[in-house]
Amino acid sequence: MPKGTNILLVEDNPGDARLIQVLLAEEAGAEFHLTHVERLADACELVKQEEFAAVLLDLSLPDSHGLDTVNGLRRSGPDIPIVILSGLDNEEVALAALQSGAQDYLVKGRADGMLLKRSILYAMERHRTRKQLLLAEAAFNCTDTGIMVMDAGWRVIRVNPAFTRVTGYVADEVVGHKPLVLSSGVHDPEFYDDLWRSLDEQGAWEGEIWNRRKNGEVYPEWLRINAVADEQGGITGYVAIMSDITHRKKAETELLRQATRDPLTGLANRQLFMHVLDDSIERAGSLERSCAVLFIDLDGFKDVNDRWDHAVGDELLKEVARRLRGSVRVSDEVARLGGDEFTVVLTEVRETQDAARVAEKIVSAVAQPYALSAGEAHVSASVGIAVYPADATSAEDLVRAADQAMYAAKRAGKNRYRFYEGQPPAPTKVVAG
């Protein structure tokens, strides 16, 4: 402790004040620097002007009496450790004083120098610890992150207000119980096995988890669980810190959508198309099956743009995208590569006729009239088909083959489909109904 730590003595009895000064001087030497006042008003004014490590406070003063003395000093300004000096040996008064904010209670005439010194030092330490606990409690209650404290048996001991905001459960609904109500049913047993193993081996687990709110909504959460160990290394409990990451997941989804989707039509862009095609080829290869690519180019689209404007052309492209999506299975992927070029990945085809039937549906659907804001428009589709593994074994080569087949369809008169390099069956013109 630094030399000359300032201590304020508030005592109206000169004899008692002198005795305390002597006892402390004998026991602590120059460790404490004692300032003495006789009235509460003087003490309240002094603590505003000077810094004191602790206050020795008599409860009975000329201008104050009893617990009003403690409360008056505490309201006056800085939060300072208080040791009560009283001529009254009364446990109820002592307890009330401690509940009012004092750190210790001594009876005059029973305290020697060692007890006075120890009481001051302990009061300062308790005061420091109390401030830390208050800050920790404020952080526990005010943080936006949900906190759940559990004992060694995983029964909930405490939750903070943010936990209630995140989950919908108030403290009374979870305290004393294991947090099973939060389980969403999304994760398999292996997920939880890994979680327990990490806690056992490392004392912590952190990751993304799906939990369930009180209203039944399943939501994404970033969760960290720490085991709390005693000095001997035994587990005394667990602290779970949880953050609702719904908004972050939505933002990630939107960023992914922007990165992988065509902004005009909402279809897959070239990047996502190639990714899906690679996956389809890999899966088809491992299962010894086939997949196919359809390359689609609109016939007459330039005339629509020239006749009206690009805004009307965009209307038509969005409607074409809708018709293409409606012509294939949910498991298939439709993409717009740019301009009026579209592609379709048929993730599985059992025979070439499967691809032919889809191409027929597309040619027929695209050829139907378009009721646009500027008037009725007509376009058609030239479709090229390439099949894995008969025509190519890589995604790039398969797209190139389908592109060549599409140009063969255009040369053959448009509004039709062609297989790559004359693959059967022979195409016939599809007449729009």
Short mmCIF file of C-alpha atoms in Angstrom, two decimals, residues 21-368:
data_model
loop_
_atom_site.label_atom_id
_atom_site.label_comp_id
_atom_site.label_asym_id
_atom_site.label_seq_id
_atom_site.Cartn_x
_atom_site.Cartn_y
_atom_site.Cartn_z
CA GLN A 21 -5.43 8.37 15.76
CA VAL A 22 -3.03 6.96 18.36
CA LEU A 23 -4.02 3.33 17.77
CA LEU A 24 -3.59 3.64 14.00
CA ALA A 25 -0.31 5.48 14.33
CA GLU A 26 1.08 2.76 16.62
CA GLU A 27 -0.06 -0.06 14.36
CA ALA A 28 0.32 1.40 10.87
CA GLY A 29 2.86 4.18 11.32
CA ALA A 30 2.88 6.46 8.29
CA GLU A 31 0.81 4.00 6.24
CA PHE A 32 -2.32 6.08 6.82
CA HIS A 33 -2.73 9.82 6.72
CA LEU A 34 -5.72 10.65 8.93
CA THR A 35 -7.94 13.72 8.41
CA HIS A 36 -10.41 14.44 11.17
CA VAL A 37 -13.77 16.31 11.05
CA GLU A 38 -16.59 16.39 13.57
CA ARG A 39 -19.69 16.97 11.44
CA LEU A 40 -21.31 15.11 8.57
CA ALA A 41 -21.65 18.31 6.57
CA ASP A 42 -17.91 18.90 6.78
CA ALA A 43 -17.22 15.30 5.72
CA CYS A 44 -19.58 15.58 2.75
CA GLU A 45 -17.86 18.74 1.60
CA LEU A 46 -14.38 17.34 2.11
CA VAL A 47 -14.89 14.13 0.08
CA LYS A 48 -15.86 16.31 -2.88
CA GLN A 49 -12.55 18.15 -2.69
CA GLU A 50 -10.06 15.44 -1.71
CA GLU A 51 -9.56 11.77 -2.50
CA PHE A 52 -9.91 9.35 0.42
CA ALA A 53 -9.28 5.62 0.40
CA ALA A 54 -11.78 5.02 3.24
CA VAL A 55 -13.95 6.77 5.84
CA LEU A 56 -14.17 5.93 9.57
CA LEU A 57 -17.68 7.14 10.38
CA ASP A 58 -19.40 7.65 13.72
CA LEU A 59 -23.15 7.14 13.42
CA SER A 60 -24.04 9.76 16.05
CA LEU A 61 -22.93 13.24 14.97
CA PRO A 62 -24.15 16.73 15.86
CA ASP A 63 -25.91 17.11 12.50
CA SER A 64 -26.90 13.48 11.79
CA HIS A 65 -27.81 10.27 13.53
CA GLY A 66 -28.00 6.56 12.77
CA LEU A 67 -28.35 5.23 9.23
CA ASP A 68 -29.11 8.73 7.95
CA THR A 69 -25.42 9.40 8.54
CA VAL A 70 -24.37 6.57 6.24
CA ASN A 71 -26.90 7.49 3.57
CA GLY A 72 -26.01 11.17 3.79
CA LEU A 73 -22.32 10.50 3.23
CA ARG A 74 -22.98 8.09 0.36
CA ARG A 75 -25.23 10.62 -1.38
CA SER A 76 -22.65 13.37 -1.05
CA GLY A 77 -20.42 12.32 -3.90
CA PRO A 78 -17.72 9.68 -4.54
CA ASP A 79 -18.31 6.05 -3.66
CA ILE A 80 -15.89 5.48 -0.76
CA PRO A 81 -15.45 2.47 1.55
CA ILE A 82 -17.07 3.18 4.94
CA VAL A 83 -16.20 1.62 8.29
CA ILE A 84 -18.81 2.39 10.96
CA LEU A 85 -17.62 3.39 14.44
CA SER A 86 -20.42 3.09 16.96
CA GLY A 87 -20.81 3.01 20.70
CA LEU A 88 -23.83 0.75 20.21
CA ASP A 89 -23.27 -3.01 20.07
CA ASN A 90 -26.43 -3.90 18.17
CA GLU A 91 -26.48 -6.58 15.48
CA GLU A 92 -29.62 -5.20 13.83
CA VAL A 93 -28.06 -1.75 13.50
CA ALA A 94 -24.81 -3.27 12.27
CA LEU A 95 -26.64 -5.33 9.63
CA ALA A 96 -28.72 -2.35 8.55
CA ALA A 97 -25.54 -0.26 8.20
CA LEU A 98 -23.92 -2.89 6.01
CA GLN A 99 -27.08 -3.12 3.91
CA SER A 100 -26.94 0.67 3.50
CA GLY A 101 -23.52 0.42 1.90
CA ALA A 102 -20.97 0.33 4.74
CA GLN A 103 -18.19 -2.27 4.47
CA ASP A 104 -17.65 -2.93 8.19
CA TYR A 105 -19.03 -2.13 11.67
CA LEU A 106 -16.82 -1.67 14.73
CA VAL A 107 -17.83 -1.02 18.34
CA LYS A 108 -15.86 1.75 20.03
CA GLY A 109 -13.68 0.59 22.87
CA ARG A 110 -13.38 -2.93 21.48
CA ALA A 111 -11.14 -2.13 18.53
CA ASP A 112 -7.37 -2.06 18.93
CA GLY A 113 -4.93 -0.74 16.35
CA MET A 114 -4.57 -4.06 14.56
CA LEU A 115 -8.34 -4.48 14.24
CA LEU A 116 -8.74 -0.91 12.99
CA LYS A 117 -6.04 -1.37 10.37
CA ARG A 118 -7.41 -4.74 9.26
CA SER A 119 -10.93 -3.36 9.08
CA ILE A 120 -9.81 -0.45 6.88
CA LEU A 121 -7.82 -2.69 4.56
CA TYR A 122 -10.60 -5.27 4.32
CA ALA A 123 -13.16 -2.53 3.71
CA MET A 124 -11.08 -1.18 0.84
CA GLU A 125 -10.71 -4.65 -0.67
CA ARG A 126 -14.42 -5.48 -0.27
CA HIS A 127 -15.28 -2.15 -1.82
CA ARG A 128 -12.98 -2.85 -4.78
CA THR A 129 -14.44 -6.33 -5.21
CA ARG A 130 -17.98 -4.97 -4.93
CA LYS A 131 -17.31 -2.41 -7.67
CA GLN A 132 -15.95 -5.15 -9.90
CA LEU A 133 -19.02 -7.27 -9.21
CA LEU A 134 -21.30 -4.33 -9.96
CA LEU A 135 -19.52 -3.75 -13.26
CA ALA A 136 -19.72 -7.45 -14.07
CA GLU A 137 -23.42 -7.46 -13.16
CA ALA A 138 -24.02 -4.39 -15.32
CA ALA A 139 -22.23 -6.06 -18.21
CA PHE A 140 -24.24 -9.26 -17.64
CA ASN A 141 -27.53 -7.37 -17.67
CA CYS A 142 -26.81 -4.72 -20.31
CA THR A 143 -25.00 -6.69 -23.01
CA ASP A 144 -26.88 -7.48 -26.21
CA THR A 145 -25.45 -11.00 -26.12
CA GLY A 146 -27.52 -13.70 -24.43
CA ILE A 147 -25.80 -15.36 -21.48
CA MET A 148 -26.85 -18.58 -19.78
CA VAL A 149 -25.03 -19.86 -16.67
CA MET A 150 -25.37 -23.56 -15.81
CA ASP A 151 -24.11 -25.80 -13.02
CA ALA A 152 -22.01 -28.91 -13.54
CA GLY A 153 -25.18 -30.91 -14.26
CA TRP A 154 -26.21 -28.50 -17.04
CA ARG A 155 -29.10 -27.06 -15.02
CA VAL A 156 -29.61 -23.35 -15.66
CA ILE A 157 -28.64 -21.08 -12.76
CA ARG A 158 -29.00 -17.64 -14.35
CA VAL A 159 -29.88 -15.98 -17.63
CA ASN A 160 -29.58 -12.33 -18.56
CA PRO A 161 -32.21 -10.07 -20.19
CA ALA A 162 -30.62 -10.54 -23.63
CA PHE A 163 -31.23 -14.29 -23.34
CA THR A 164 -34.93 -13.54 -22.96
CA ARG A 165 -34.87 -11.20 -25.95
CA VAL A 166 -33.16 -13.82 -28.10
CA THR A 167 -35.10 -16.93 -27.03
CA GLY A 168 -38.37 -15.58 -25.67
CA TYR A 169 -37.96 -17.53 -22.43
CA VAL A 170 -37.93 -15.62 -19.13
CA ALA A 171 -35.69 -16.74 -16.26
CA ASP A 172 -38.44 -18.55 -14.34
CA GLU A 173 -39.09 -20.81 -17.34
CA VAL A 174 -35.52 -22.12 -17.61
CA VAL A 175 -33.79 -21.71 -14.23
CA GLY A 176 -33.47 -25.08 -12.53
CA HIS A 177 -33.92 -26.97 -15.80
CA LYS A 178 -31.61 -28.20 -18.53
CA PRO A 179 -31.87 -26.00 -21.65
CA LEU A 180 -33.57 -28.71 -23.73
CA VAL A 181 -36.38 -26.33 -24.72
CA LEU A 182 -33.91 -24.59 -27.03
CA SER A 183 -33.21 -27.69 -29.10
CA SER A 184 -34.38 -27.26 -32.69
CA GLY A 185 -34.06 -30.85 -33.87
CA VAL A 186 -32.00 -29.66 -36.84
CA HIS A 187 -28.71 -31.22 -35.77
CA ASP A 188 -27.92 -34.92 -35.73
CA PRO A 189 -26.45 -36.71 -32.67
CA GLU A 190 -22.95 -36.53 -34.17
CA PHE A 191 -23.09 -32.73 -33.97
CA TYR A 192 -23.67 -32.85 -30.24
CA ASP A 193 -21.10 -35.62 -29.79
CA ASP A 194 -18.48 -33.30 -31.29
CA LEU A 195 -19.66 -30.48 -29.02
CA TRP A 196 -19.34 -32.56 -25.84
CA ARG A 197 -15.99 -33.91 -26.94
CA SER A 198 -14.65 -30.38 -27.48
CA LEU A 199 -15.87 -29.32 -24.04
CA ASP A 200 -14.28 -32.36 -22.41
CA GLU A 201 -10.94 -32.04 -24.20
CA GLN A 202 -10.55 -28.27 -24.57
CA GLY A 203 -12.97 -26.80 -22.05
CA ALA A 204 -14.76 -24.80 -24.73
CA TRP A 205 -16.84 -25.10 -27.88
CA GLU A 206 -17.73 -22.40 -30.40
CA GLY A 207 -19.74 -22.52 -33.59
CA GLU A 208 -22.98 -21.97 -35.45
CA ILE A 209 -26.04 -23.75 -34.14
CA TRP A 210 -29.75 -23.72 -34.89
CA ASN A 211 -31.96 -23.26 -31.82
CA ARG A 212 -35.68 -22.81 -31.28
CA ARG A 213 -37.37 -19.78 -29.73
CA LYS A 214 -40.33 -20.03 -27.38
CA ASN A 215 -42.68 -19.18 -30.28
CA GLY A 216 -41.38 -22.20 -32.21
CA GLU A 217 -39.23 -20.24 -34.67
CA VAL A 218 -35.95 -21.93 -35.55
CA TYR A 219 -33.12 -19.41 -35.83
CA PRO A 220 -29.34 -19.41 -36.41
CA GLU A 221 -27.17 -18.63 -33.42
CA TRP A 222 -23.44 -18.21 -32.82
CA LEU A 223 -22.78 -20.04 -29.57
CA ARG A 224 -19.74 -20.25 -27.33
CA ILE A 225 -19.74 -22.55 -24.30
CA ASN A 226 -16.96 -22.44 -21.72
CA ALA A 227 -16.48 -24.91 -18.91
CA VAL A 228 -15.78 -23.27 -15.53
CA ALA A 229 -13.22 -25.14 -13.44
CA ASP A 230 -12.22 -24.80 -9.77
CA GLU A 231 -8.64 -24.61 -8.51
CA GLN A 232 -8.36 -28.40 -8.54
CA GLY A 233 -9.53 -28.59 -12.16
CA GLY A 234 -12.98 -29.94 -11.41
CA ILE A 235 -15.87 -28.64 -13.52
CA THR A 236 -18.19 -26.42 -11.47
CA GLY A 237 -20.42 -25.24 -14.31
CA TYR A 238 -20.73 -23.86 -17.82
CA VAL A 239 -21.28 -20.42 -19.33
CA ALA A 240 -23.02 -20.20 -22.70
CA ILE A 241 -22.81 -16.96 -24.69
CA MET A 242 -25.23 -16.75 -27.60
CA SER A 243 -25.76 -14.26 -30.41
CA ASP A 244 -28.73 -14.28 -32.78
CA ILE A 245 -27.14 -14.18 -36.25
CA THR A 246 -30.39 -14.13 -38.24
CA HIS A 247 -29.58 -10.74 -39.79
CA ARG A 248 -26.03 -11.82 -40.58
CA LYS A 249 -27.26 -14.99 -42.26
CA LYS A 250 -29.74 -12.96 -44.29
CA ALA A 251 -26.96 -10.60 -45.31
CA GLU A 252 -24.73 -13.53 -46.26
CA THR A 253 -27.58 -15.05 -48.25
CA GLU A 254 -28.16 -11.77 -50.04
CA LEU A 255 -24.45 -11.39 -50.83
CA LEU A 256 -24.40 -14.97 -52.12
CA ARG A 257 -27.49 -14.26 -54.19
CA GLN A 258 -25.89 -11.18 -55.67
CA ALA A 259 -22.69 -13.10 -56.40
CA THR A 260 -24.41 -16.11 -57.99
CA ARG A 261 -27.64 -14.75 -59.46
CA ASP A 262 -28.45 -12.73 -62.54
CA PRO A 263 -29.78 -9.40 -61.22
CA LEU A 264 -32.44 -9.04 -63.93
CA THR A 265 -34.04 -12.48 -63.98
CA GLY A 266 -32.98 -14.00 -60.66
CA LEU A 267 -31.66 -17.05 -62.50
CA ALA A 268 -28.25 -18.51 -61.80
CA ASN A 269 -25.37 -16.59 -63.35
CA ARG A 270 -22.44 -18.11 -65.21
CA GLN A 271 -20.46 -18.74 -62.00
CA LEU A 272 -23.25 -20.68 -60.30
CA PHE A 273 -24.14 -22.47 -63.53
CA MET A 274 -20.61 -23.80 -63.95
CA HIS A 275 -20.50 -24.83 -60.28
CA VAL A 276 -23.77 -26.77 -60.62
CA LEU A 277 -22.57 -28.34 -63.87
CA ASP A 278 -19.29 -29.46 -62.29
CA ASP A 279 -21.20 -31.04 -59.41
CA SER A 280 -23.65 -32.74 -61.78
CA ILE A 281 -20.82 -34.20 -63.86
CA GLU A 282 -19.02 -35.46 -60.74
CA ARG A 283 -22.19 -37.04 -59.37
CA ALA A 284 -23.17 -38.56 -62.72
CA GLY A 285 -19.66 -39.97 -63.11
CA SER A 286 -19.66 -41.60 -59.70
CA LEU A 287 -23.09 -43.15 -60.32
CA GLU A 288 -22.32 -44.05 -63.96
CA ARG A 289 -25.22 -41.96 -65.18
CA SER A 290 -25.70 -39.05 -67.58
CA CYS A 291 -26.45 -35.36 -67.33
CA ALA A 292 -27.02 -32.77 -70.05
CA VAL A 293 -26.58 -29.10 -70.92
CA LEU A 294 -29.07 -27.15 -73.01
CA PHE A 295 -27.73 -23.95 -74.59
CA ILE A 296 -30.57 -21.57 -75.52
CA ASP A 297 -30.40 -18.45 -77.70
CA LEU A 298 -33.46 -16.33 -78.47
CA ASP A 299 -34.42 -15.78 -82.09
CA GLY A 300 -35.72 -12.29 -82.84
CA PHE A 301 -34.81 -10.67 -79.55
CA LYS A 302 -32.81 -7.90 -81.25
CA ASP A 303 -35.93 -6.93 -83.19
CA VAL A 304 -37.82 -6.39 -79.90
CA ASN A 305 -35.09 -4.10 -78.59
CA ASP A 306 -34.91 -2.20 -81.89
CA ARG A 307 -38.70 -1.85 -82.10
CA TRP A 308 -39.15 -0.54 -78.55
CA ASP A 309 -36.31 -0.15 -76.04
CA HIS A 310 -34.18 -2.08 -73.60
CA ALA A 311 -36.71 -1.74 -70.78
CA VAL A 312 -39.25 -3.64 -72.88
CA GLY A 313 -36.55 -6.12 -73.80
CA ASP A 314 -35.89 -6.68 -70.09
CA GLU A 315 -39.59 -7.42 -69.60
CA LEU A 316 -39.35 -10.11 -72.24
CA LEU A 317 -36.17 -11.62 -70.76
CA LYS A 318 -37.80 -11.90 -67.34
CA GLU A 319 -40.80 -13.67 -68.84
CA VAL A 320 -38.54 -16.03 -70.80
CA ALA A 321 -36.74 -16.84 -67.54
CA ARG A 322 -40.07 -17.65 -65.89
CA ARG A 323 -41.08 -19.95 -68.74
CA LEU A 324 -37.72 -21.73 -68.73
CA ARG A 325 -37.94 -22.32 -65.00
CA GLY A 326 -41.42 -23.76 -65.48
CA SER A 327 -40.20 -26.16 -68.17
CA VAL A 328 -37.70 -28.08 -66.03
CA ARG A 329 -37.61 -30.03 -62.77
CA VAL A 330 -36.88 -28.42 -59.43
CA SER A 331 -33.57 -30.31 -59.34
CA ASP A 332 -32.44 -28.76 -62.64
CA GLU A 333 -30.72 -25.37 -62.85
CA VAL A 334 -31.60 -22.58 -65.28
CA ALA A 335 -29.03 -19.83 -65.87
CA ARG A 336 -28.69 -16.65 -67.85
CA LEU A 337 -25.18 -16.24 -69.25
CA GLY A 338 -25.81 -12.74 -70.54
CA GLY A 339 -27.83 -10.94 -73.19
CA ASP A 340 -30.37 -13.40 -74.60
CA GLU A 341 -28.33 -16.53 -73.92
CA PHE A 342 -29.61 -19.04 -71.38
CA THR A 343 -28.50 -22.49 -70.27
CA VAL A 344 -30.12 -25.40 -68.46
CA VAL A 345 -28.35 -28.15 -66.52
CA LEU A 346 -30.38 -31.35 -66.51
CA THR A 347 -28.77 -32.91 -63.45
CA GLU A 348 -29.75 -36.43 -64.48
CA VAL A 349 -30.94 -37.92 -67.78
CA ARG A 350 -31.55 -41.63 -68.22
CA GLU A 351 -31.64 -41.42 -72.02
CA THR A 352 -31.24 -38.77 -74.69
CA GLN A 353 -34.99 -38.61 -75.19
CA ASP A 354 -35.26 -37.07 -71.69
CA ALA A 355 -33.23 -34.09 -72.88
CA ALA A 356 -35.19 -33.95 -76.12
CA ARG A 357 -38.52 -33.75 -74.26
CA VAL A 358 -37.28 -30.85 -72.13
CA ALA A 359 -35.96 -29.05 -75.22
CA GLU A 360 -39.35 -29.48 -76.92
CA LYS A 361 -41.10 -27.96 -73.90
CA ILE A 362 -38.68 -25.01 -73.91
CA VAL A 363 -39.01 -24.33 -77.63
CA SER A 364 -42.81 -24.45 -77.37
CA ALA A 365 -42.95 -22.28 -74.23
CA VAL A 366 -40.62 -19.58 -75.55
CA ALA A 367 -42.52 -19.34 -78.84
CA GLN A 368 -45.79 -18.30 -77.15
#
